[in-house]
PDB file of C-alpha atoms in Angstrom:
ATOM      1  CA  MET A   1     -47.800  94.121  12.642  1.00 50.00           C
ATOM      2  CA  ASP A   2     -49.763  91.253  14.174  1.00 67.00           C
ATOM      3  CA  GLU A   3     -48.228  89.486  17.116  1.00 81.00           C
ATOM      4  CA  VAL A   4     -46.689  86.097  16.327  1.00 84.00           C
ATOM      5  CA  GLU A   5     -47.871  83.352  18.685  1.00 84.00           C
ATOM      6  CA  VAL A   6     -46.009  80.059  18.949  1.00 82.00           C
ATOM      7  CA  VAL A   7     -48.802  77.479  19.178  1.00 79.00           C
ATOM      8  CA  VAL A   8     -46.580  74.400  19.349  1.00 76.00           C
ATOM      9  CA  ALA A   9     -42.935  73.836  18.588  1.00 77.00           C
ATOM     10  CA  HIS A  10     -40.583  70.886  18.841  1.00 77.00           C
ATOM     11  CA  SER A  11     -37.820  69.293  16.794  1.00 77.00           C
ATOM     12  CA  GLU A  12     -40.193  67.768  14.211  1.00 79.00           C
ATOM     13  CA  ARG A  13     -42.481  70.695  13.422  1.00 83.00           C
ATOM     14  CA  ALA A  14     -43.788  74.063  14.585  1.00 86.00           C
ATOM     15  CA  THR A  15     -47.058  75.963  14.260  1.00 87.00           C
ATOM     16  CA  LEU A  16     -47.243  79.763  14.461  1.00 87.00           C
ATOM     17  CA  ARG A  17     -50.314  81.992  14.535  1.00 86.00           C
ATOM     18  CA  VAL A  18     -50.235  85.438  12.921  1.00 87.00           C
ATOM     19  CA  GLY A  19     -53.632  87.079  13.237  1.00 86.00           C
ATOM     20  CA  ASP A  20     -56.148  84.711  11.667  1.00 89.00           C
ATOM     21  CA  VAL A  21     -53.520  82.720   9.785  1.00 90.00           C
ATOM     22  CA  PHE A  22     -51.688  79.623  10.995  1.00 87.00           C
ATOM     23  CA  LEU A  23     -48.263  78.854   9.558  1.00 91.00           C
ATOM     24  CA  LYS A  24     -47.307  75.188   9.895  1.00 90.00           C
ATOM     25  CA  VAL A  25     -43.615  74.509   9.392  1.00 91.00           C
ATOM     26  CA  ASP A  26     -42.750  70.865   8.755  1.00 90.00           C
ATOM     27  CA  ALA A  27     -39.592  69.550   7.139  1.00 86.00           C
ATOM     28  CA  ASP A  28     -41.437  66.348   6.175  1.00 88.00           C
ATOM     29  CA  GLN A  29     -43.126  67.147   2.860  1.00 88.00           C
ATOM     30  CA  ALA A  30     -45.183  63.944   3.076  1.00 89.00           C
ATOM     31  CA  ARG A  31     -46.972  65.110   6.241  1.00 90.00           C
ATOM     32  CA  ILE A  32     -47.986  68.354   4.548  1.00 92.00           C
ATOM     33  CA  ASP A  33     -49.202  66.412   1.504  1.00 92.00           C
ATOM     34  CA  VAL A  34     -51.334  64.155   3.711  1.00 92.00           C
ATOM     35  CA  GLU A  35     -52.806  67.131   5.537  1.00 94.00           C
ATOM     36  CA  VAL A  36     -53.804  69.019   2.392  1.00 95.00           C
ATOM     37  CA  GLU A  37     -55.288  65.913   0.770  1.00 95.00           C
ATOM     38  CA  ALA A  38     -57.233  64.919   3.893  1.00 96.00           C
ATOM     39  CA  MET A  39     -58.731  68.377   4.410  1.00 96.00           C
ATOM     40  CA  ALA A  40     -59.904  68.405   0.795  1.00 96.00           C
ATOM     41  CA  LEU A  41     -61.621  65.021   1.193  1.00 97.00           C
ATOM     42  CA  ALA A  42     -63.022  65.224   4.731  1.00 97.00           C
ATOM     43  CA  PRO A  43     -66.816  65.818   4.891  1.00 97.00           C
ATOM     44  CA  VAL A  44     -66.459  67.942   8.044  1.00 97.00           C
ATOM     45  CA  PRO A  45     -65.436  71.587   8.544  1.00 96.00           C
ATOM     46  CA  THR A  46     -61.673  72.112   8.106  1.00 96.00           C
ATOM     47  CA  PRO A  47     -59.360  75.122   7.752  1.00 94.00           C
ATOM     48  CA  GLU A  48     -58.994  76.748   4.333  1.00 95.00           C
ATOM     49  CA  VAL A  49     -55.601  76.288   2.691  1.00 95.00           C
ATOM     50  CA  LEU A  50     -54.295  79.748   1.761  1.00 96.00           C
ATOM     51  CA  TRP A  51     -50.964  78.756   0.260  1.00 94.00           C
ATOM     52  CA  ARG A  52     -48.125  76.285   0.614  1.00 92.00           C
ATOM     53  CA  LYS A  53     -44.451  76.607  -0.087  1.00 90.00           C
ATOM     54  CA  HIS A  54     -42.255  73.866   1.356  1.00 86.00           C
ATOM     55  CA  PRO A  55     -41.739  73.638   4.278  1.00 90.00           C
ATOM     56  CA  VAL A  56     -44.635  76.009   5.180  1.00 92.00           C
ATOM     57  CA  LEU A  57     -48.397  75.509   4.939  1.00 93.00           C
ATOM     58  CA  ALA A  58     -50.631  78.539   5.538  1.00 95.00           C
ATOM     59  CA  ILE A  59     -54.212  77.885   6.662  1.00 94.00           C
ATOM     60  CA  THR A  60     -57.036  79.939   8.133  1.00 93.00           C
ATOM     61  CA  ALA A  61     -58.019  79.840  11.766  1.00 89.00           C
ATOM     62  CA  VAL A  62     -61.328  78.086  12.459  1.00 89.00           C
ATOM     63  CA  PRO A  63     -64.029  79.765  14.569  1.00 90.00           C
ATOM     64  CA  GLY A  64     -65.200  78.520  17.935  1.00 90.00           C
ATOM     65  CA  THR A  65     -63.389  76.968  20.872  1.00 89.00           C
ATOM     66  CA  THR A  66     -62.274  73.504  21.898  1.00 89.00           C
ATOM     67  CA  LEU A  67     -64.128  71.368  24.421  1.00 91.00           C
ATOM     68  CA  GLY A  68     -61.167  71.492  26.775  1.00 88.00           C
ATOM     69  CA  ARG A  69     -57.656  70.128  26.841  1.00 86.00           C
ATOM     70  CA  LEU A  70     -55.845  67.090  28.118  1.00 89.00           C
ATOM     71  CA  GLY A  71     -55.000  67.707  31.755  1.00 88.00           C
ATOM     72  CA  GLY A  72     -57.634  70.415  32.106  1.00 86.00           C
ATOM     73  CA  PRO A  73     -61.378  70.531  32.737  1.00 86.00           C
ATOM     74  CA  ALA A  74     -63.784  69.608  29.984  1.00 86.00           C
ATOM     75  CA  THR A  75     -66.117  72.361  28.775  1.00 88.00           C
ATOM     76  CA  GLY A  76     -69.209  72.410  26.623  1.00 86.00           C
ATOM     77  CA  SER A  77     -72.654  70.903  27.031  1.00 92.00           C
ATOM     78  CA  PRO A  78     -73.491  67.220  26.584  1.00 95.00           C
ATOM     79  CA  SER A  79     -75.033  68.141  23.220  1.00 96.00           C
ATOM     80  CA  ALA A  80     -71.757  69.754  22.131  1.00 95.00           C
ATOM     81  CA  TRP A  81     -69.897  66.528  22.906  1.00 97.00           C
ATOM     82  CA  ALA A  82     -72.588  64.598  21.065  1.00 97.00           C
ATOM     83  CA  ALA A  83     -72.177  66.927  18.074  1.00 97.00           C
ATOM     84  CA  ALA A  84     -68.484  66.111  18.061  1.00 97.00           C
ATOM     85  CA  GLY A  85     -69.351  62.419  18.094  1.00 98.00           C
ATOM     86  CA  ALA A  86     -71.695  62.919  15.128  1.00 98.00           C
ATOM     87  CA  ALA A  87     -68.973  64.736  13.174  1.00 98.00           C
ATOM     88  CA  ILE A  88     -66.501  61.940  13.888  1.00 98.00           C
ATOM     89  CA  ARG A  89     -69.051  59.390  12.639  1.00 98.00           C
ATOM     90  CA  LYS A  90     -69.565  61.433   9.447  1.00 98.00           C
ATOM     91  CA  LEU A  91     -65.821  61.318   8.858  1.00 98.00           C
ATOM     92  CA  HIS A  92     -65.616  57.591   9.506  1.00 98.00           C
ATOM     93  CA  ASP A  93     -68.472  56.921   7.054  1.00 98.00           C
ATOM     94  CA  ALA A  94     -66.819  58.909   4.233  1.00 98.00           C
ATOM     95  CA  PRO A  95     -65.098  57.265   1.241  1.00 97.00           C
ATOM     96  CA  LEU A  96     -61.629  56.054   2.164  1.00 97.00           C
ATOM     97  CA  PRO A  97     -58.559  58.146   1.380  1.00 95.00           C
ATOM     98  CA  SER A  98     -55.861  56.523  -0.723  1.00 92.00           C
ATOM     99  CA  ARG A  99     -53.328  55.784   1.998  1.00 93.00           C
ATOM    100  CA  PRO A 100     -53.178  54.295   5.493  1.00 95.00           C
ATOM    101  CA  GLY A 101     -52.920  56.735   8.398  1.00 95.00           C
ATOM    102  CA  ARG A 102     -51.512  56.584  11.898  1.00 94.00           C
ATOM    103  CA  ALA A 103     -54.623  54.763  13.064  1.00 95.00           C
ATOM    104  CA  GLY A 104     -54.044  52.130  10.380  1.00 95.00           C
ATOM    105  CA  ARG A 105     -50.758  50.602  11.450  1.00 94.00           C
ATOM    106  CA  SER A 106     -50.685  46.819  11.248  1.00 94.00           C
ATOM    107  CA  ILE A 107     -51.388  44.829  14.398  1.00 94.00           C
ATOM    108  CA  ASP A 108     -48.018  43.080  14.240  1.00 95.00           C
ATOM    109  CA  ALA A 109     -46.059  46.309  13.806  1.00 94.00           C
ATOM    110  CA  LEU A 110     -47.997  48.070  16.546  1.00 95.00           C
ATOM    111  CA  ALA A 111     -47.594  45.186  19.008  1.00 96.00           C
ATOM    112  CA  ALA A 112     -43.847  45.052  18.351  1.00 97.00           C
ATOM    113  CA  GLU A 113     -43.531  48.815  18.861  1.00 97.00           C
ATOM    114  CA  LEU A 114     -45.540  48.631  22.079  1.00 97.00           C
ATOM    115  CA  ASP A 115     -43.492  45.759  23.505  1.00 97.00           C
ATOM    116  CA  GLU A 116     -40.258  47.607  22.777  1.00 98.00           C
ATOM    117  CA  GLU A 117     -41.572  50.809  24.336  1.00 98.00           C
ATOM    118  CA  CYS A 118     -42.831  49.017  27.454  1.00 98.00           C
ATOM    119  CA  ALA A 119     -39.409  47.440  27.939  1.00 98.00           C
ATOM    120  CA  LEU A 120     -37.735  50.858  27.677  1.00 98.00           C
ATOM    121  CA  LEU A 121     -40.177  52.488  30.096  1.00 98.00           C
ATOM    122  CA  VAL A 122     -39.330  49.888  32.747  1.00 98.00           C
ATOM    123  CA  ALA A 123     -35.596  49.564  32.013  1.00 97.00           C
ATOM    124  CA  ASN A 124     -35.090  53.337  32.176  1.00 96.00           C
ATOM    125  CA  GLY A 125     -37.184  53.747  35.322  1.00 96.00           C
ATOM    126  CA  VAL A 126     -39.688  56.037  33.611  1.00 96.00           C
ATOM    127  CA  LEU A 127     -42.726  54.146  34.934  1.00 97.00           C
ATOM    128  CA  PRO A 128     -43.214  51.380  37.532  1.00 98.00           C
ATOM    129  CA  ALA A 129     -43.212  47.865  36.115  1.00 98.00           C
ATOM    130  CA  ASP A 130     -46.651  47.002  37.510  1.00 98.00           C
ATOM    131  CA  LEU A 131     -48.208  50.074  35.856  1.00 98.00           C
ATOM    132  CA  VAL A 132     -46.657  49.197  32.508  1.00 98.00           C
ATOM    133  CA  THR A 133     -47.576  45.516  32.764  1.00 98.00           C
ATOM    134  CA  ARG A 134     -51.212  46.207  33.627  1.00 98.00           C
ATOM    135  CA  ASN A 135     -51.673  48.699  30.800  1.00 98.00           C
ATOM    136  CA  ARG A 136     -49.931  46.402  28.325  1.00 98.00           C
ATOM    137  CA  GLN A 137     -52.561  43.804  29.256  1.00 98.00           C
ATOM    138  CA  VAL A 138     -55.382  46.311  28.750  1.00 98.00           C
ATOM    139  CA  ALA A 139     -53.889  47.356  25.396  1.00 98.00           C
ATOM    140  CA  GLU A 140     -54.183  43.811  24.073  1.00 97.00           C
ATOM    141  CA  ALA A 141     -57.869  44.364  23.239  1.00 97.00           C
ATOM    142  CA  ALA A 142     -56.882  46.826  20.496  1.00 97.00           C
ATOM    143  CA  PHE A 143     -55.138  44.036  18.558  1.00 97.00           C
ATOM    144  CA  ARG A 144     -58.115  42.650  16.673  1.00 95.00           C
ATOM    145  CA  PRO A 145     -59.466  42.773  13.103  1.00 95.00           C
ATOM    146  CA  TRP A 146     -61.127  46.076  12.184  1.00 95.00           C
ATOM    147  CA  THR A 147     -62.821  47.561   9.137  1.00 96.00           C
ATOM    148  CA  ALA A 148     -60.919  50.481   7.636  1.00 97.00           C
ATOM    149  CA  ALA A 149     -62.488  53.928   8.057  1.00 98.00           C
ATOM    150  CA  PHE A 150     -61.462  57.468   7.087  1.00 98.00           C
ATOM    151  CA  THR A 151     -59.618  58.401  10.289  1.00 98.00           C
ATOM    152  CA  HIS A 152     -58.073  61.653  11.478  1.00 97.00           C
ATOM    153  CA  GLY A 153     -55.271  59.821  13.278  1.00 96.00           C
ATOM    154  CA  ASP A 154     -54.526  62.522  15.890  1.00 94.00           C
ATOM    155  CA  LEU A 155     -57.995  63.572  17.018  1.00 95.00           C
ATOM    156  CA  GLN A 156     -56.958  65.183  20.286  1.00 91.00           C
ATOM    157  CA  ILE A 157     -59.590  67.259  22.059  1.00 92.00           C
ATOM    158  CA  ALA A 158     -57.554  70.362  21.160  1.00 88.00           C
ATOM    159  CA  HIS A 159     -58.068  69.655  17.448  1.00 90.00           C
ATOM    160  CA  VAL A 160     -61.895  69.874  17.439  1.00 93.00           C
ATOM    161  CA  PHE A 161     -63.583  73.295  17.613  1.00 91.00           C
ATOM    162  CA  VAL A 162     -67.233  73.962  18.409  1.00 95.00           C
ATOM    163  CA  ASP A 163     -69.514  76.992  18.640  1.00 94.00           C
ATOM    164  CA  GLY A 164     -72.425  76.184  20.902  1.00 91.00           C
ATOM    165  CA  ASP A 165     -73.559  72.744  19.783  1.00 92.00           C
ATOM    166  CA  GLU A 166     -72.050  72.927  16.288  1.00 95.00           C
ATOM    167  CA  VAL A 167     -68.653  71.633  15.181  1.00 96.00           C
ATOM    168  CA  THR A 168     -66.960  74.526  13.384  1.00 95.00           C
ATOM    169  CA  GLY A 169     -63.624  72.990  12.469  1.00 93.00           C
ATOM    170  CA  ILE A 170     -61.248  70.073  12.865  1.00 95.00           C
ATOM    171  CA  ILE A 171     -57.545  70.814  12.483  1.00 90.00           C
ATOM    172  CA  ASP A 172     -54.158  69.023  12.187  1.00 91.00           C
ATOM    173  CA  TRP A 173     -54.727  66.294   9.602  1.00 94.00           C
ATOM    174  CA  SER A 174     -51.135  65.164   8.995  1.00 92.00           C
ATOM    175  CA  GLU A 175     -51.784  61.677  10.448  1.00 94.00           C
ATOM    176  CA  ALA A 176     -55.029  61.090   8.520  1.00 97.00           C
ATOM    177  CA  GLY A 177     -55.792  58.063   6.365  1.00 97.00           C
ATOM    178  CA  GLN A 178     -57.349  54.638   6.473  1.00 97.00           C
ATOM    179  CA  GLY A 179     -57.473  53.255  10.011  1.00 97.00           C
ATOM    180  CA  ASP A 180     -59.334  51.934  13.035  1.00 98.00           C
ATOM    181  CA  ALA A 181     -62.312  54.174  13.842  1.00 98.00           C
ATOM    182  CA  LEU A 182     -62.091  53.423  17.573  1.00 98.00           C
ATOM    183  CA  TYR A 183     -58.582  54.885  17.647  1.00 98.00           C
ATOM    184  CA  ASP A 184     -60.089  58.297  16.827  1.00 98.00           C
ATOM    185  CA  LEU A 185     -62.824  57.986  19.457  1.00 98.00           C
ATOM    186  CA  ALA A 186     -60.299  56.955  22.086  1.00 98.00           C
ATOM    187  CA  THR A 187     -57.916  59.772  21.188  1.00 97.00           C
ATOM    188  CA  PHE A 188     -60.701  62.355  21.388  1.00 97.00           C
ATOM    189  CA  THR A 189     -61.831  61.196  24.848  1.00 97.00           C
ATOM    190  CA  LEU A 190     -58.364  60.519  26.296  1.00 96.00           C
ATOM    191  CA  GLY A 191     -58.285  61.919  29.825  1.00 94.00           C
ATOM    192  CA  HIS A 192     -61.996  62.796  29.644  1.00 95.00           C
ATOM    193  CA  GLU A 193     -63.629  59.433  30.261  1.00 94.00           C
ATOM    194  CA  GLU A 194     -66.671  61.121  31.752  1.00 94.00           C
ATOM    195  CA  GLN A 195     -67.572  62.525  28.305  1.00 95.00           C
ATOM    196  CA  LEU A 196     -67.436  59.194  26.470  1.00 96.00           C
ATOM    197  CA  ASP A 197     -71.163  58.398  26.801  1.00 96.00           C
ATOM    198  CA  ASP A 198     -72.141  61.732  25.199  1.00 97.00           C
ATOM    199  CA  VAL A 199     -69.655  61.262  22.362  1.00 97.00           C
ATOM    200  CA  ILE A 200     -70.945  57.743  21.685  1.00 97.00           C
ATOM    201  CA  ALA A 201     -74.550  59.005  21.770  1.00 97.00           C
ATOM    202  CA  GLY A 202     -73.700  61.438  18.996  1.00 97.00           C
ATOM    203  CA  TYR A 203     -71.644  58.837  17.150  1.00 98.00           C
ATOM    204  CA  GLY A 204     -74.836  56.823  16.871  1.00 96.00           C
ATOM    205  CA  THR A 205     -73.708  53.243  17.187  1.00 91.00           C
ATOM    206  CA  ASP A 206     -72.491  50.886  19.887  1.00 91.00           C
ATOM    207  CA  VAL A 207     -68.744  50.688  20.355  1.00 95.00           C
ATOM    208  CA  ASP A 208     -66.578  48.160  22.174  1.00 97.00           C
ATOM    209  CA  LEU A 209     -65.575  49.930  25.382  1.00 97.00           C
ATOM    210  CA  ASP A 210     -62.783  47.429  26.025  1.00 97.00           C
ATOM    211  CA  VAL A 211     -61.174  48.550  22.763  1.00 98.00           C
ATOM    212  CA  ILE A 212     -61.552  52.235  23.699  1.00 98.00           C
ATOM    213  CA  HIS A 213     -59.854  51.500  27.035  1.00 98.00           C
ATOM    214  CA  ALA A 214     -57.170  49.557  25.177  1.00 98.00           C
ATOM    215  CA  TRP A 215     -56.393  52.496  22.900  1.00 98.00           C
ATOM    216  CA  TRP A 216     -56.226  54.832  25.922  1.00 98.00           C
ATOM    217  CA  SER A 217     -53.575  52.590  27.450  1.00 98.00           C
ATOM    218  CA  LEU A 218     -51.739  51.932  24.204  1.00 98.00           C
ATOM    219  CA  ARG A 219     -51.578  55.561  23.092  1.00 97.00           C
ATOM    220  CA  SER A 220     -50.421  56.686  26.537  1.00 97.00           C
ATOM    221  CA  LEU A 221     -47.702  54.024  26.806  1.00 98.00           C
ATOM    222  CA  LEU A 222     -46.313  54.982  23.402  1.00 97.00           C
ATOM    223  CA  ALA A 223     -46.457  58.716  24.144  1.00 96.00           C
ATOM    224  CA  VAL A 224     -44.844  59.102  27.574  1.00 97.00           C
ATOM    225  CA  ARG A 225     -41.164  59.061  26.597  1.00 96.00           C
ATOM    226  CA  TRP A 226     -41.706  61.067  23.388  1.00 93.00           C
ATOM    227  CA  LEU A 227     -43.611  63.777  25.233  1.00 93.00           C
ATOM    228  CA  ALA A 228     -40.999  64.050  27.972  1.00 93.00           C
ATOM    229  CA  GLU A 229     -38.197  64.271  25.400  1.00 91.00           C
ATOM    230  CA  HIS A 230     -39.969  67.029  23.439  1.00 87.00           C
ATOM    231  CA  GLY A 231     -40.739  69.436  26.255  1.00 86.00           C
ATOM    232  CA  PHE A 232     -44.186  68.206  27.302  1.00 89.00           C
ATOM    233  CA  ASP A 233     -45.206  66.786  30.690  1.00 95.00           C
ATOM    234  CA  PRO A 234     -47.088  63.466  30.563  1.00 96.00           C
ATOM    235  CA  PHE A 235     -46.924  63.366  34.389  1.00 97.00           C
ATOM    236  CA  ALA A 236     -49.074  66.514  34.774  1.00 96.00           C
ATOM    237  CA  PRO A 237     -52.441  65.949  36.476  1.00 95.00           C
ATOM    238  CA  GLY A 238     -54.981  64.418  34.114  1.00 94.00           C
ATOM    239  CA  CYS A 239     -52.423  63.616  31.415  1.00 95.00           C
ATOM    240  CA  GLU A 240     -51.050  60.346  30.046  1.00 97.00           C
ATOM    241  CA  VAL A 241     -49.590  58.893  33.250  1.00 97.00           C
ATOM    242  CA  ASP A 242     -52.843  59.547  35.116  1.00 97.00           C
ATOM    243  CA  VAL A 243     -54.697  57.838  32.248  1.00 97.00           C
ATOM    244  CA  LEU A 244     -52.466  54.797  32.772  1.00 98.00           C
ATOM    245  CA  LYS A 245     -53.053  54.853  36.527  1.00 97.00           C
ATOM    246  CA  SER A 246     -56.825  54.894  35.978  1.00 95.00           C
ATOM    247  CA  ARG A 247     -56.587  51.386  34.484  1.00 94.00           C
ATOM    248  CA  MET A 248     -55.089  49.905  37.672  1.00 88.00           C
TER     249      MET A 248
END
């Protein structure tokens, strides 16, 4: 019998690996529906869906390795990071999926959520007030009109696999949909600012760096409490709190 590896597990969902098969367990049927639909539409390499039976989705493992992880050193050559940027651009240029994704939340709703979260971070003593205030100011640049793109919505560095200078697979599509393209670029480079130039070179067009910085701050502010409450450590070196401190 193959060994069962727990890849990630918290109160909302869990992912297990058994040999070359990943079993994603999610009580929210809608997230599984989004994932399957997005992988079928995305013009980039994705896992193969083997079967699904609520609440489990079985998919194949993708070859290759990631370019690093949040809180750890980046790996891969500049051309590998550029290849990732090119794949992200290919996704963003694809025909739009039918529904909005996590990167497509309205400006008003997102600003209200951010203001509430900032107040809780300070009131509960999670983060210093000056750190929260500064990053809330930086985040303001994300609140502007944008043209909808096909976005992944959770394009963490751990979700993009490469082999040499070729992207071999992008995983975890449950937040995909119409959204702000710069949200994906910011998510992918979160905590790895030094790789941003190579990613943009592969992406092939100028981007507004102030908006990238804004999404780094915004995503980190919204994530800190959730991560801490679900067994992750946003205070670890190189992770979300360090990202916030880098904006001071």
